[in-house]
Coordinates of C-alpha atoms in Angstrom, one line a residue:
M1 CA 87.4 28.1 12.4
A2 CA 85.3 24.4 13.5
Q3 CA 86.2 22.6 9.7
T4 CA 89.3 21.4 8.3
M5 CA 90.3 21.8 4.5
L6 CA 90.8 18.1 3.9
V7 CA 88.4 15.0 4.8
R8 CA 89.2 11.5 5.0
N9 CA 87.6 8.0 4.2
A10 CA 87.2 4.7 5.9
D11 CA 90.0 3.8 3.5
G12 CA 92.1 6.3 5.0
D13 CA 92.3 8.4 1.6
Y14 CA 91.8 12.3 2.0
T15 CA 90.3 14.6 -0.4
P16 CA 89.5 18.4 -0.4
A17 CA 86.4 18.7 1.9
H18 CA 85.1 22.0 -0.1
R19 CA 84.6 21.9 -3.9
S20 CA 85.6 25.1 -4.1
L21 CA 89.4 24.3 -3.2
L22 CA 88.9 21.6 -6.1
E23 CA 88.4 24.0 -8.7
F24 CA 91.0 26.6 -7.2
F25 CA 94.0 22.9 -8.2
V26 CA 91.7 22.8 -11.9
A27 CA 92.3 26.7 -12.5
Y28 CA 95.8 26.5 -11.6
K29 CA 96.5 23.1 -13.4
F30 CA 95.3 24.2 -16.9
A31 CA 97.1 27.4 -16.8
A32 CA 99.9 26.1 -16.0
E33 CA 99.4 23.5 -18.6
L34 CA 98.3 26.5 -21.0
G35 CA 102.1 28.0 -20.3
A36 CA 100.1 31.4 -19.3
L37 CA 100.3 30.9 -15.5
A38 CA 101.4 34.2 -14.0
G39 CA 104.7 34.5 -12.4
D40 CA 103.4 35.1 -8.6
F41 CA 101.9 31.8 -9.0
I42 CA 104.8 30.2 -9.6
E43 CA 107.1 31.3 -6.7
L44 CA 106.6 28.7 -4.5
A45 CA 106.9 26.0 -6.6
Q46 CA 110.5 27.8 -7.6
A47 CA 111.4 28.0 -3.9
Q48 CA 111.0 24.1 -3.0
S49 CA 113.4 22.4 -1.8
G50 CA 115.8 19.9 -3.9
L51 CA 116.7 22.0 -6.1
D52 CA 120.4 22.7 -7.6
R53 CA 121.0 26.2 -7.5
S54 CA 124.2 26.1 -9.3
V55 CA 122.6 25.7 -12.4
T56 CA 120.5 27.6 -14.5
S57 CA 117.0 27.3 -14.2
V58 CA 114.6 25.5 -16.8
D59 CA 110.9 26.0 -18.5
Y60 CA 109.1 22.7 -17.4
T61 CA 105.6 21.4 -19.2
W62 CA 103.2 20.6 -16.4
S63 CA 103.3 16.9 -16.4
G64 CA 107.0 17.1 -17.2
Y65 CA 107.5 19.0 -14.0
F66 CA 106.4 16.1 -12.0
S67 CA 108.1 13.0 -13.9
R68 CA 111.5 14.7 -13.7
H69 CA 114.5 12.6 -13.2
K70 CA 117.4 13.3 -11.1
S71 CA 120.1 13.8 -13.9
S72 CA 123.7 14.0 -13.4
V73 CA 123.7 17.2 -14.6
A74 CA 121.6 19.0 -11.9
M75 CA 124.2 16.8 -9.5
S76 CA 124.4 19.2 -6.2
T77 CA 127.2 18.4 -3.3
T78 CA 124.9 16.7 -1.5
G79 CA 123.6 14.3 -4.5
Y80 CA 121.3 14.9 -7.3
A81 CA 119.1 17.6 -7.7
Y82 CA 116.7 19.2 -9.8
A83 CA 116.9 22.1 -12.3
P84 CA 115.2 25.1 -10.9
L85 CA 111.7 25.9 -12.7
K86 CA 111.5 29.0 -14.6
A87 CA 108.7 28.5 -15.9
F88 CA 105.5 26.3 -17.5
T89 CA 105.9 26.1 -21.0
S90 CA 102.7 25.2 -23.0
E91 CA 102.1 21.1 -23.1
S92 CA 101.3 19.6 -26.7
F93 CA 97.9 19.9 -28.2
K94 CA 96.8 15.7 -27.5
K95 CA 97.9 16.2 -24.1
L96 CA 95.6 19.6 -23.5
R97 CA 92.7 17.4 -25.0
E98 CA 92.3 14.6 -22.2
T99 CA 92.8 18.0 -19.7
F100 CA 91.9 21.5 -20.7
G101 CA 89.2 20.3 -23.8
K102 CA 88.0 17.3 -21.9
A103 CA 85.0 19.5 -21.1
P104 CA 83.6 22.7 -21.1
L105 CA 85.1 25.2 -18.7
T106 CA 83.0 26.0 -15.9
K107 CA 81.8 29.3 -14.7
A108 CA 84.2 28.2 -11.1
V109 CA 87.2 27.1 -12.8
M110 CA 87.5 30.3 -15.7
D111 CA 86.8 33.0 -13.0
L112 CA 89.8 31.5 -11.2
L113 CA 91.5 30.8 -14.3
L114 CA 91.1 34.6 -14.9
L115 CA 93.1 35.6 -11.8
M116 CA 95.7 33.5 -12.3
I117 CA 97.0 34.4 -16.3
N118 CA 99.4 36.3 -17.4
V119 CA 98.2 38.7 -19.9
D120 CA 101.4 39.0 -21.7
T121 CA 100.8 35.3 -22.8
Q122 CA 97.5 35.9 -24.6
A123 CA 99.1 35.0 -27.7
C124 CA 99.6 31.4 -26.8
I125 CA 95.7 31.0 -26.3
V126 CA 95.6 32.2 -29.6
D127 CA 97.9 29.9 -31.0
L128 CA 96.1 26.8 -29.4
I129 CA 92.7 28.3 -31.6
Q130 CA 95.0 28.3 -34.2
A131 CA 95.9 25.2 -34.0
T132 CA 92.4 23.4 -33.8
R133 CA 92.4 24.3 -37.6
G134 CA 92.4 21.0 -40.0
K135 CA 91.6 18.6 -36.8
T136 CA 88.8 16.6 -36.5
E137 CA 86.4 17.3 -33.5
D138 CA 87.5 14.3 -31.9
E139 CA 90.9 15.3 -31.8
V140 CA 90.0 18.7 -30.3
G141 CA 87.4 18.4 -28.2
Y142 CA 87.0 21.8 -26.2
V143 CA 89.9 22.9 -26.8
G144 CA 89.3 25.5 -29.0
G145 CA 86.0 26.8 -27.6
N146 CA 87.7 26.8 -24.0
A147 CA 90.2 29.1 -25.5
A148 CA 88.5 31.1 -27.4
T149 CA 86.6 31.9 -24.7
L150 CA 88.7 32.0 -22.2
A151 CA 90.9 35.2 -24.6
V152 CA 87.6 36.7 -25.0
K153 CA 87.3 36.7 -20.8
V154 CA 90.8 38.5 -20.6
D155 CA 90.6 40.7 -23.3
K156 CA 87.3 41.0 -25.5
A157 CA 88.7 42.1 -28.7
A158 CA 91.5 39.6 -28.4
L159 CA 90.2 38.1 -31.7
S160 CA 89.5 40.6 -34.0
G161 CA 90.7 40.9 -37.4
L162 CA 92.0 37.2 -36.6
D163 CA 91.0 34.7 -39.5
L164 CA 89.5 32.1 -37.7
S165 CA 88.5 29.7 -40.7
H166 CA 88.1 26.1 -40.7
T167 CA 88.8 26.0 -36.6
I168 CA 87.0 23.8 -34.5
L169 CA 85.0 26.3 -32.0
Q170 CA 82.5 24.1 -30.0
K171 CA 80.9 25.7 -27.2
A172 CA 83.0 28.7 -26.7
D173 CA 81.5 31.4 -25.3
F174 CA 81.6 35.1 -27.0
C175 CA 79.1 36.9 -25.2
G176 CA 80.8 40.6 -25.0
A177 CA 83.4 39.9 -27.2
S178 CA 84.3 42.1 -29.7
L179 CA 84.9 40.5 -33.3
Q180 CA 84.5 43.2 -35.7
R181 CA 86.6 41.5 -39.3
V182 CA 86.9 38.4 -38.1
N183 CA 86.6 35.3 -40.5
F184 CA 84.8 32.4 -39.2
A185 CA 84.4 30.8 -42.5
E186 CA 83.7 27.8 -42.1
A187 CA 84.3 27.3 -38.7
N188 CA 82.6 24.7 -36.3
L189 CA 80.7 27.2 -33.7
A190 CA 78.2 24.3 -32.6
N191 CA 76.8 25.7 -29.3
S192 CA 78.6 28.6 -29.4
I193 CA 77.4 31.4 -27.5
F194 CA 77.2 35.1 -28.9
I195 CA 76.0 38.4 -27.1
Q196 CA 72.3 38.3 -28.2
A197 CA 69.9 36.6 -31.2
L198 CA 69.1 39.4 -32.8
S199 CA 65.5 40.2 -34.0
T200 CA 64.8 41.3 -37.4
V201 CA 65.9 44.6 -38.0
L202 CA 64.0 46.7 -40.4
S203 CA 65.7 50.4 -39.8
V204 CA 69.2 51.5 -39.1
A205 CA 70.8 55.0 -38.4
F206 CA 74.1 56.8 -37.5
S207 CA 75.1 59.2 -35.2
P208 CA 76.0 62.3 -36.5
D209 CA 79.4 61.8 -35.1
G210 CA 79.3 58.3 -36.2
Q211 CA 80.4 57.1 -33.1
M212 CA 76.4 54.9 -32.5
L213 CA 75.0 53.2 -34.1
A214 CA 70.7 53.2 -33.4
T215 CA 68.6 50.1 -34.6
G216 CA 64.9 49.3 -34.5
D217 CA 63.5 46.1 -34.9
R218 CA 60.4 43.9 -35.3
N219 CA 60.2 43.3 -31.3
G220 CA 59.5 47.1 -30.9
K221 CA 63.3 47.4 -29.5
V222 CA 65.3 50.3 -30.3
C223 CA 69.1 49.3 -29.4
L224 CA 71.6 51.6 -29.1
R225 CA 75.1 50.9 -29.3
L226 CA 78.5 52.0 -30.5
V227 CA 80.5 51.7 -33.4
S228 CA 83.8 50.7 -32.4
N229 CA 82.8 47.5 -30.8
G230 CA 79.3 46.8 -31.3
E231 CA 78.9 47.4 -27.0
K232 CA 75.4 47.8 -26.7
V233 CA 74.5 51.0 -24.8
F234 CA 70.6 50.7 -24.0
T235 CA 67.8 49.2 -25.2
L236 CA 64.8 51.0 -25.4
K237 CA 61.2 49.7 -24.9
G238 CA 58.2 51.3 -24.9
H239 CA 56.9 50.3 -29.0
T240 CA 54.3 47.3 -29.2
E241 CA 54.8 46.7 -33.3
W242 CA 57.7 47.0 -35.8
V243 CA 59.7 49.9 -35.4
W244 CA 60.6 51.4 -38.7
S245 CA 62.4 54.3 -38.3
V246 CA 65.1 55.6 -35.9
P247 CA 66.8 58.8 -37.1
F248 CA 69.5 60.8 -34.8
S249 CA 68.5 64.4 -34.2
P250 CA 71.2 66.9 -35.6
N251 CA 72.7 67.5 -32.3
G252 CA 73.2 63.6 -31.4
Q253 CA 71.0 63.9 -28.4
I254 CA 67.9 62.6 -28.9
I255 CA 66.6 59.3 -31.3
A256 CA 63.4 59.6 -32.8
S257 CA 61.4 56.5 -33.2
S258 CA 58.4 55.1 -35.1
G259 CA 56.4 52.4 -35.4
D260 CA 52.8 51.8 -33.9
T261 CA 53.3 55.6 -32.5
I262 CA 56.3 58.3 -32.0
K263 CA 58.9 58.4 -29.2
L264 CA 61.4 60.5 -28.5
W265 CA 64.8 59.1 -26.3
D266 CA 67.3 60.8 -24.5
V267 CA 70.4 59.4 -26.0
R268 CA 72.7 59.8 -22.8
T269 CA 70.4 58.4 -20.4
G270 CA 67.8 55.8 -22.5
E271 CA 65.0 57.8 -21.0
C272 CA 61.9 58.5 -22.9
L273 CA 61.4 61.9 -23.4
N274 CA 58.0 62.0 -24.9
T275 CA 55.7 60.3 -27.1
L276 CA 53.7 62.1 -29.5
Q277 CA 50.0 61.8 -29.4
G278 CA 48.1 61.7 -32.4
S279 CA 50.2 60.4 -35.1
N280 CA 49.7 58.8 -38.2
K281 CA 48.5 55.2 -36.9
L282 CA 51.5 53.0 -38.5
V283 CA 54.1 55.7 -38.6
W284 CA 56.8 54.9 -41.5
S285 CA 58.8 57.3 -41.3
V286 CA 60.2 60.3 -39.3
A287 CA 62.7 62.7 -39.8
F288 CA 64.7 65.8 -38.3
S289 CA 64.7 69.8 -39.6
P290 CA 68.3 70.7 -39.9
D291 CA 67.9 72.6 -36.9
G292 CA 66.3 70.3 -34.6
Q293 CA 62.8 72.2 -33.5
I294 CA 60.8 70.4 -36.2
L295 CA 60.0 67.0 -36.3
A296 CA 58.2 65.4 -39.8
S297 CA 56.6 62.1 -39.9
S298 CA 54.5 60.0 -42.3
G299 CA 52.1 56.9 -42.0
N300 CA 49.0 55.1 -43.2
N301 CA 46.5 57.7 -42.9
H302 CA 47.8 59.3 -46.1
T303 CA 49.1 62.7 -44.7
I304 CA 52.6 64.3 -43.3
K305 CA 52.5 65.6 -40.1
L306 CA 54.7 68.4 -38.7
W307 CA 55.5 68.5 -34.9
N308 CA 56.9 71.2 -32.5
L309 CA 59.9 70.0 -30.5
S310 CA 59.8 72.4 -27.7
N311 CA 56.3 72.1 -27.1
Y312 CA 55.6 68.3 -28.7
Q313 CA 51.9 69.3 -30.3
C314 CA 51.3 69.2 -34.3
I315 CA 51.8 72.4 -35.2
S316 CA 50.6 71.3 -39.4
T317 CA 49.0 68.3 -40.9
L318 CA 49.8 67.7 -44.9
Q319 CA 47.7 66.6 -46.8
G320 CA 47.0 65.6 -50.3
H321 CA 48.4 61.7 -50.6
S322 CA 46.2 59.1 -51.7
N323 CA 48.0 56.4 -50.4
R324 CA 49.9 55.1 -47.3
V325 CA 53.5 57.7 -47.5
R326 CA 56.4 55.5 -46.5
S327 CA 59.0 57.9 -46.1
V328 CA 59.7 61.8 -45.9
A329 CA 62.8 63.7 -45.3
F330 CA 63.6 67.8 -44.9
M331 CA 66.0 69.3 -47.8
F332 CA 69.3 70.7 -46.1
R333 CA 70.2 73.8 -48.2
W334 CA 74.0 74.3 -48.6
S335 CA 75.4 78.0 -48.7
S336 CA 79.2 79.2 -49.4
V337 CA 81.2 82.0 -48.1
S338 CA 83.5 83.4 -50.6

């Protein structure tokens, strides 16, 4: 209440008093330059004075809107006037290079842009990415990277299935994006950010319904992801060594992980249900019985152990191997009914 939105310097020039106001107008200008400004942000310009309402409204580029010349086509009874604004259309690539692509978008500007974008104009942003193909880094700047970042922030699957080969997408932020079947062959992805830097993956397993994928890595982590978009559901931490095996139980509700020990995880909550004590030192492999009641484990101490999952106790130790046992499995018995 006690502050003004503008401040004046000694020369009499005014500037916004708060950075957020500047960021708002930067985001507004970028959305208009992209031809992606939502309709409710155009209403004030459409209602300005000095318009000839007798002529059909027209599309303007942002730069063209502010360099209009009075034309006899737009003459009214009171003199010369401008044709009303219908919508903003995209600027030329060269113009966007000097504005939208001058530098990577800041978080504040991006957050404001997301509120101003007309989602129905997403195609024009994707077209802008495609337009970087065949150009040099100097010609593109950050146009491609900023457009890619904006596209996946509006819709995380916006780039899925696209051919983005040979495009220039410097410093794009793909965090959280679905990039299934995207062709990045020979694309310039310098300083781009993806969902994460994955450790070396040592084991993988699909859930029985095919909806989830579990991975075990050399950092001792078990990651659970949705197959549909790669989104991470849980990161299960508890191992101190490499994770060699990550099978799902037959009902898909439990994951067993093996490495320095054996751990059982609730798929629905990510909670560690139990750590099996007295296991095979380094455990190479674990497997569920077809009914999910027994877990078999094998490892460096030349034995196979069977565990009762109702009380997490070892019920049998099978001996006879003279070296480490790297894999263990149950036999599934099939029957037919005539």
